[in-house]
Every structure is written in C-alpha cells, then in structure tokens.
C-alpha cells in the first residue's frame, strides 16, 4: 500500500479574514478557489474574495450559531447548518436563501454534498443522518433519511438508513455516490443510499469515529477515531489494511491527496 506522510508542508503568505462577531466554526473554498466561506457563532455565513480578502456577502437568517458550511461541487449552491436545528440552501448567483430544511431536533453539526450536487447529507446531535434530494445528511438519532428538495416544502423522507446504534458524527461521499457514516457506536457504515443497501459495516475503532475520507479510486476508506490513530480499510472486503499511529494527540481529520498516494491527518497537537 503506497501511503506515506508528506515530508514538508508548503506555507505561503498568511491572510486574515475579519469582521466576524463570534467564533469561526467552519470554512470552505468554492470549487474554483476564488471564494471562501466562513461560518460563525454570530449566526452568519460570510463570503470572501480569496485573493482580495474582501467581504463580498454576509448571509443572514439562522437563529443560532452556524456550525458548518460548504459549496456544492458544481458551485451553484451553498449549504449551511446551525444550532437552530435547520439547514439553509443558498443560490450562489444571487446569494438568496432557496430552502430552509427542517427535520433535525437538535443542533445540525455537519453538511456535505454528493459529488453530483444532487444530494445533501446532514448530521446532528439528535442522532439522525438525513439525506436531502438535491444533495445527503447525517445526524444523532442513529438513522439516515433521504428527503426530496424538488418540492417547495420537503417534509417526508423516502429512505431511512438504519445501522448505527449511536450518534452519527461524520459523513463522506465517494465519487460514485457511496455514503460512509461514522458514529459514536465506534463503527463505520458504507451505504448505497438509493437502494437502502448496507454493503459494509466496519468495526475496529475503540472510540467514536470523527472523520472519514474515500481514496479517489474508492478502493480504500480512511477513518480517524477520537484517538491517536487513523485506520485504512479495504472497501471491497471491509478488512482493516493499516492502523497508522504517531500523533501525540487526538486525530481530528484525515484526507487523501487527489492522486490517492498520500494520506494526510490533522491532530490536536498541531501536527500533520
């Protein structure tokens, strides 16, 4: 397996983005890299010009801290989630709110678009994972739901993916549309959301899973537990291929490089 740690981290000029009135919980670049989103405890999503550092828009509407934000891969939509139990979809062309998605009973901590931008996944502190059609979602009631956003008021789920017994803490799509979910029950489920099929359930972490990443070829899945280890799994057999150690503190995130040859992890000890 050709996974190795990078020997050097290139650091360019540092740019600071101000004007927030609360802690910054999340940031995300647009697909073309020209725009940066930041989500703040002040209840707003800020839209910045990457090169200029200028504030272009401030998206308001949430009634609580904004916990997560992201662009759709096609660059046409922005999703934001909040402790006000809602998700908002924004039109990038007009920076107008298109939908307010309500289905969670507690804070919505994470949102993620599918590669084709047609589904949005959200996860929250109610143990529910919800998959909204136009995009997919994860949550804290140990289930995944799929919702239709093509109607004006989405209200009823048409897929309920059950497999976890604990809060759903992270979600990740593969390039072909597989959905991986990590949970406080220490397991990882890999779903085919459109068929309600659970091909794999991965067990091996000794503490809850807080980050997931598919390799570009979808043959491997990396997972970071709330521990000092990262695991790499075979997506065909479900076998754990590697348990990577070496961090001095909790591993918060992991991601493959675009060519799939490197795996990068981030930890609370500020190492990578």
Tab-separated table of C-alpha atoms in Angstrom:
chain	number	residue	atom	x	y	z
A	1	UNK	CA	0.000	0.000	0.000
A	2	UNK	CA	1.539	3.302	-1.094
A	3	UNK	CA	0.560	5.668	1.697
A	4	UNK	CA	3.278	7.824	3.224
A	5	UNK	CA	3.499	11.014	5.182
A	6	UNK	CA	4.476	14.244	3.395
A	7	UNK	CA	7.962	15.431	4.376
A	8	UNK	CA	7.297	19.146	4.026
A	9	UNK	CA	4.341	21.465	4.340
A	10	UNK	CA	4.465	24.449	1.996
A	11	UNK	CA	3.327	27.657	3.642
A	12	UNK	CA	2.597	30.805	1.684
A	13	UNK	CA	1.561	34.287	2.727
A	14	UNK	CA	-0.901	34.315	5.602
A	15	UNK	CA	-4.139	36.274	5.090
A	16	UNK	CA	-6.596	37.069	7.859
A	17	UNK	CA	-10.351	37.418	7.336
A	18	UNK	CA	-12.007	39.605	9.987
A	19	UNK	CA	-15.442	41.151	10.671
A	20	UNK	CA	-16.822	38.107	12.475
A	21	UNK	CA	-18.692	38.751	15.722
A	22	UNK	CA	-18.228	35.250	17.116
A	23	UNK	CA	-16.017	32.190	16.858
A	24	UNK	CA	-15.438	30.730	13.376
A	25	UNK	CA	-16.624	27.109	13.292
A	26	UNK	CA	-16.021	26.134	9.669
A	27	UNK	CA	-14.503	27.344	6.406
A	28	UNK	CA	-14.827	26.098	2.826
A	29	UNK	CA	-13.474	27.096	-0.597
A	30	UNK	CA	-15.547	27.262	-3.757
A	31	UNK	CA	-14.680	24.670	-6.433
A	32	UNK	CA	-12.716	27.278	-8.417
A	33	UNK	CA	-10.917	28.523	-5.310
A	34	UNK	CA	-11.954	32.128	-5.848
A	35	UNK	CA	-14.364	32.343	-2.926
A	36	UNK	CA	-14.082	31.385	0.744
A	37	UNK	CA	-16.954	30.682	3.143
A	38	UNK	CA	-16.732	31.049	6.902
A	39	UNK	CA	-19.416	30.001	9.392
A	40	UNK	CA	-19.600	31.887	12.653
A	41	UNK	CA	-21.155	31.701	16.105
A	42	UNK	CA	-22.737	35.090	15.337
A	43	UNK	CA	-25.316	33.276	13.180
A	44	UNK	CA	-23.954	34.389	9.809
A	45	UNK	CA	-22.173	32.844	6.824
A	46	UNK	CA	-19.508	35.137	5.393
A	47	UNK	CA	-18.500	35.078	1.716
A	48	UNK	CA	-14.992	36.374	0.964
A	49	UNK	CA	-12.919	37.041	-2.126
A	50	UNK	CA	-9.955	34.698	-1.724
A	51	UNK	CA	-7.337	36.947	-3.332
A	52	UNK	CA	-8.587	40.302	-2.150
A	53	UNK	CA	-9.682	39.234	1.317
A	54	UNK	CA	-12.728	41.482	0.878
A	55	UNK	CA	-16.109	40.592	2.341
A	56	UNK	CA	-18.475	40.050	-0.597
A	57	UNK	CA	-21.674	38.955	1.198
A	58	UNK	CA	-22.951	38.180	4.660
A	59	UNK	CA	-25.710	35.566	4.619
A	60	UNK	CA	-28.183	36.023	7.467
A	61	UNK	CA	-31.225	34.038	8.546
A	62	UNK	CA	-30.053	31.425	11.023
A	63	UNK	CA	-31.230	31.995	14.588
A	64	UNK	CA	-28.218	30.404	16.245
A	65	UNK	CA	-24.501	29.728	15.686
A	66	UNK	CA	-23.670	28.400	12.219
A	67	UNK	CA	-21.801	25.123	12.686
A	68	UNK	CA	-20.964	24.050	9.130
A	69	UNK	CA	-20.971	25.339	5.541
A	70	UNK	CA	-19.970	24.085	2.109
A	71	UNK	CA	-20.289	24.681	-1.640
A	72	UNK	CA	-21.891	22.143	-3.935
A	73	UNK	CA	-19.313	20.597	-6.313
A	74	UNK	CA	-20.953	22.366	-9.277
A	75	UNK	CA	-20.511	25.694	-7.472
A	76	UNK	CA	-24.181	26.684	-7.741
A	77	UNK	CA	-25.328	26.156	-4.144
A	78	UNK	CA	-24.164	26.818	-0.609
A	79	UNK	CA	-25.400	24.781	2.352
A	80	UNK	CA	-25.188	25.958	5.950
A	81	UNK	CA	-26.250	24.260	9.182
A	82	UNK	CA	-26.918	25.688	12.599
A	83	UNK	CA	-27.664	25.017	16.233
A	84	UNK	CA	-31.138	26.383	15.421
A	85	UNK	CA	-31.885	22.807	14.143
A	86	UNK	CA	-32.066	23.916	10.483
A	87	UNK	CA	-30.122	23.751	7.215
A	88	UNK	CA	-30.294	26.538	4.664
A	89	UNK	CA	-29.658	26.250	0.927
A	90	UNK	CA	-28.399	29.396	-0.815
A	91	UNK	CA	-28.248	30.338	-4.500
A	92	UNK	CA	-24.672	31.397	-5.262
A	93	UNK	CA	-25.675	33.569	-8.227
A	94	UNK	CA	-27.938	35.798	-6.104
A	95	UNK	CA	-26.856	34.789	-2.583
A	96	UNK	CA	-30.526	34.226	-1.818
A	97	UNK	CA	-31.914	31.576	0.537
A	98	UNK	CA	-33.771	28.967	-1.541
A	99	UNK	CA	-34.821	26.459	1.140
A	100	UNK	CA	-34.899	26.156	4.900
A	101	UNK	CA	-34.680	22.440	5.680
A	102	UNK	CA	-36.232	21.327	8.948
A	103	UNK	CA	-36.023	17.763	10.158
A	104	UNK	CA	-33.470	17.706	12.949
A	105	UNK	CA	-34.469	18.051	16.574
A	106	UNK	CA	-31.132	19.365	17.834
A	107	UNK	CA	-28.066	21.234	16.547
A	108	UNK	CA	-27.000	20.284	12.997
A	109	UNK	CA	-23.228	19.877	13.151
A	110	UNK	CA	-22.232	18.833	9.633
A	111	UNK	CA	-23.345	19.068	5.981
A	112	UNK	CA	-21.873	17.500	2.854
A	113	UNK	CA	-22.868	17.485	-0.841
A	114	UNK	CA	-22.710	14.402	-3.041
A	115	UNK	CA	-20.269	14.553	-5.991
A	116	UNK	CA	-23.076	15.197	-8.481
A	117	UNK	CA	-24.538	18.022	-6.315
A	118	UNK	CA	-27.945	16.301	-6.270
A	119	UNK	CA	-27.945	15.222	-2.634
A	120	UNK	CA	-27.052	16.896	0.653
A	121	UNK	CA	-26.237	14.944	3.786
A	122	UNK	CA	-26.636	16.465	7.241
A	123	UNK	CA	-25.796	15.148	10.688
A	124	UNK	CA	-26.640	16.466	14.106
A	125	UNK	CA	-26.925	15.991	17.830
A	126	UNK	CA	-30.306	14.254	17.538
A	127	UNK	CA	-28.588	11.028	16.333
A	128	UNK	CA	-30.155	11.431	12.894
A	129	UNK	CA	-28.497	11.315	9.484
A	130	UNK	CA	-30.691	12.880	6.819
A	131	UNK	CA	-30.143	12.700	3.057
A	132	UNK	CA	-31.889	15.512	1.198
A	133	UNK	CA	-32.561	15.018	-2.529
A	134	UNK	CA	-30.608	17.742	-4.401
A	135	UNK	CA	-27.872	16.615	-2.044
A	136	UNK	CA	-27.346	13.814	1.756
A	137	UNK	CA	-27.354	14.185	5.645
A	138	UNK	CA	-26.119	12.629	8.950
A	139	UNK	CA	-27.429	13.094	12.487
A	140	UNK	CA	-27.657	11.846	16.048
A	141	UNK	CA	-30.715	9.515	16.201
A	142	UNK	CA	-28.625	6.758	14.572
A	143	UNK	CA	-30.554	6.903	11.274
A	144	UNK	CA	-30.126	8.379	7.811
A	145	UNK	CA	-33.102	9.916	5.991
A	146	UNK	CA	-33.408	10.985	2.342
A	147	UNK	CA	-35.608	13.992	1.514
A	148	UNK	CA	-36.899	15.437	-1.747
A	149	UNK	CA	-35.889	19.096	-2.202
A	150	UNK	CA	-37.531	19.433	-5.588
A	151	UNK	CA	-40.818	20.225	-3.887
A	152	UNK	CA	-41.292	23.573	-2.206
A	153	UNK	CA	-41.721	22.172	1.304
A	154	UNK	CA	-39.794	18.914	1.850
A	155	UNK	CA	-41.488	17.054	4.681
A	156	UNK	CA	-41.365	13.256	4.331
A	157	UNK	CA	-38.310	11.037	3.965
A	158	UNK	CA	-38.364	8.226	1.409
A	159	UNK	CA	-35.278	6.353	2.630
A	160	UNK	CA	-34.407	5.549	6.219
A	161	UNK	CA	-30.945	4.014	6.509
A	162	UNK	CA	-30.583	2.139	9.794
A	163	UNK	CA	-27.411	0.517	11.033
A	164	UNK	CA	-25.905	2.629	13.809
A	165	UNK	CA	-26.740	2.435	17.499
A	166	UNK	CA	-25.102	5.738	18.449
A	167	UNK	CA	-24.920	9.381	17.379
A	168	UNK	CA	-23.778	9.944	13.797
A	169	UNK	CA	-20.711	12.177	13.908
A	170	UNK	CA	-19.356	12.355	10.328
A	171	UNK	CA	-20.334	11.680	6.714
A	172	UNK	CA	-18.410	11.285	3.475
A	173	UNK	CA	-19.410	10.633	-0.158
A	174	UNK	CA	-17.319	8.714	-2.663
A	175	UNK	CA	-17.013	9.857	-6.272
A	176	UNK	CA	-19.639	7.304	-7.402
A	177	UNK	CA	-22.131	8.173	-4.659
A	178	UNK	CA	-21.398	5.706	-1.858
A	179	UNK	CA	-22.066	7.259	1.551
A	180	UNK	CA	-19.918	6.449	4.594
A	181	UNK	CA	-21.107	7.342	8.082
A	182	UNK	CA	-19.125	7.292	11.323
A	183	UNK	CA	-20.717	7.049	14.735
A	184	UNK	CA	-20.316	7.208	18.473
A	185	UNK	CA	-21.011	3.456	18.418
A	186	UNK	CA	-17.371	3.084	17.171
A	187	UNK	CA	-18.443	1.687	13.784
A	188	UNK	CA	-18.481	2.875	10.175
A	189	UNK	CA	-21.304	2.058	7.759
A	190	UNK	CA	-20.886	2.245	3.979
A	191	UNK	CA	-24.233	2.730	2.225
A	192	UNK	CA	-25.737	2.707	-1.224
A	193	UNK	CA	-28.309	5.415	-0.355
A	194	UNK	CA	-30.552	4.961	-3.380
A	195	UNK	CA	-31.141	1.257	-2.672
A	196	UNK	CA	-31.175	1.331	1.144
A	197	UNK	CA	-28.359	-1.238	0.980
A	198	UNK	CA	-25.632	-1.551	3.653
A	199	UNK	CA	-22.746	-3.375	1.920
A	200	UNK	CA	-20.214	-2.914	4.745
A	201	UNK	CA	-20.087	-2.256	8.465
A	202	UNK	CA	-16.528	-1.654	9.644
A	203	UNK	CA	-15.549	-2.420	13.231
A	204	UNK	CA	-12.201	-1.841	14.897
A	205	UNK	CA	-12.131	1.601	16.461
A	206	UNK	CA	-12.060	1.645	20.250
A	207	UNK	CA	-13.650	5.105	20.470
A	208	UNK	CA	-16.059	7.176	18.364
A	209	UNK	CA	-15.265	7.987	14.720
A	210	UNK	CA	-14.929	11.685	13.862
A	211	UNK	CA	-13.582	11.871	10.279
A	212	UNK	CA	-13.837	9.803	7.070
A	213	UNK	CA	-12.267	10.007	3.604
A	214	UNK	CA	-12.537	7.806	0.498
A	215	UNK	CA	-9.493	7.377	-1.719
A	216	UNK	CA	-10.053	8.721	-5.271
A	217	UNK	CA	-10.298	5.175	-6.686
A	218	UNK	CA	-12.787	4.205	-3.921
A	219	UNK	CA	-10.739	1.135	-3.018
A	220	UNK	CA	-9.800	2.478	0.409
A	221	UNK	CA	-11.529	4.358	3.199
A	222	UNK	CA	-9.596	6.232	5.884
A	223	UNK	CA	-11.120	6.854	9.300
A	224	UNK	CA	-9.927	8.920	12.248
A	225	UNK	CA	-11.253	7.975	15.658
A	226	UNK	CA	-11.260	10.314	18.606
A	227	UNK	CA	-7.881	8.812	19.467
A	228	UNK	CA	-4.291	8.935	18.283
A	229	UNK	CA	-4.806	6.534	15.366
A	230	UNK	CA	-6.083	6.567	11.789
A	231	UNK	CA	-7.286	3.374	10.145
A	232	UNK	CA	-7.289	2.494	6.429
A	233	UNK	CA	-9.908	-0.006	5.239
A	234	UNK	CA	-10.359	-2.132	2.110
A	235	UNK	CA	-13.696	-1.015	0.627
A	236	UNK	CA	-14.230	-4.354	-1.125
A	237	UNK	CA	-13.646	-6.721	1.796
A	238	UNK	CA	-14.102	-4.467	4.821
A	239	UNK	CA	-10.696	-5.547	6.149
A	240	UNK	CA	-8.540	-3.058	8.068
A	241	UNK	CA	-5.367	-2.680	5.995
A	242	UNK	CA	-3.407	-0.330	8.229
A	243	UNK	CA	-3.594	1.271	11.653
A	244	UNK	CA	-1.490	4.427	11.471
A	245	UNK	CA	-0.029	5.787	14.697
A	246	UNK	CA	2.373	8.579	15.565
A	247	UNK	CA	0.221	11.537	16.554
A	248	UNK	CA	0.718	12.967	20.037
A	249	UNK	CA	-2.945	13.831	20.486
A	250	UNK	CA	-6.444	13.171	19.124
A	251	UNK	CA	-6.745	12.778	15.318
A	252	UNK	CA	-9.422	15.234	14.217
A	253	UNK	CA	-9.338	14.840	10.422
A	254	UNK	CA	-7.990	12.752	7.553
A	255	UNK	CA	-7.998	13.172	3.775
A	256	UNK	CA	-6.365	11.594	0.717
A	257	UNK	CA	-4.482	13.671	-1.827
A	258	UNK	CA	-6.154	13.814	-5.283
A	259	UNK	CA	-3.808	11.141	-6.687
A	260	UNK	CA	-4.513	8.842	-3.746
A	261	UNK	CA	-0.836	8.299	-2.951
A	262	UNK	CA	-0.759	10.288	0.287
A	263	UNK	CA	-2.977	10.346	3.333
A	264	UNK	CA	-2.917	13.496	5.453
A	265	UNK	CA	-4.229	13.670	9.013
A	266	UNK	CA	-4.608	16.559	11.410
A	267	UNK	CA	-4.446	16.362	15.193
A	268	UNK	CA	-4.951	18.465	18.288
A	269	UNK	CA	-1.179	18.507	18.805
A	270	UNK	CA	-0.987	20.744	15.641
A	271	UNK	CA	0.966	18.073	13.727
A	272	UNK	CA	0.056	16.562	10.401
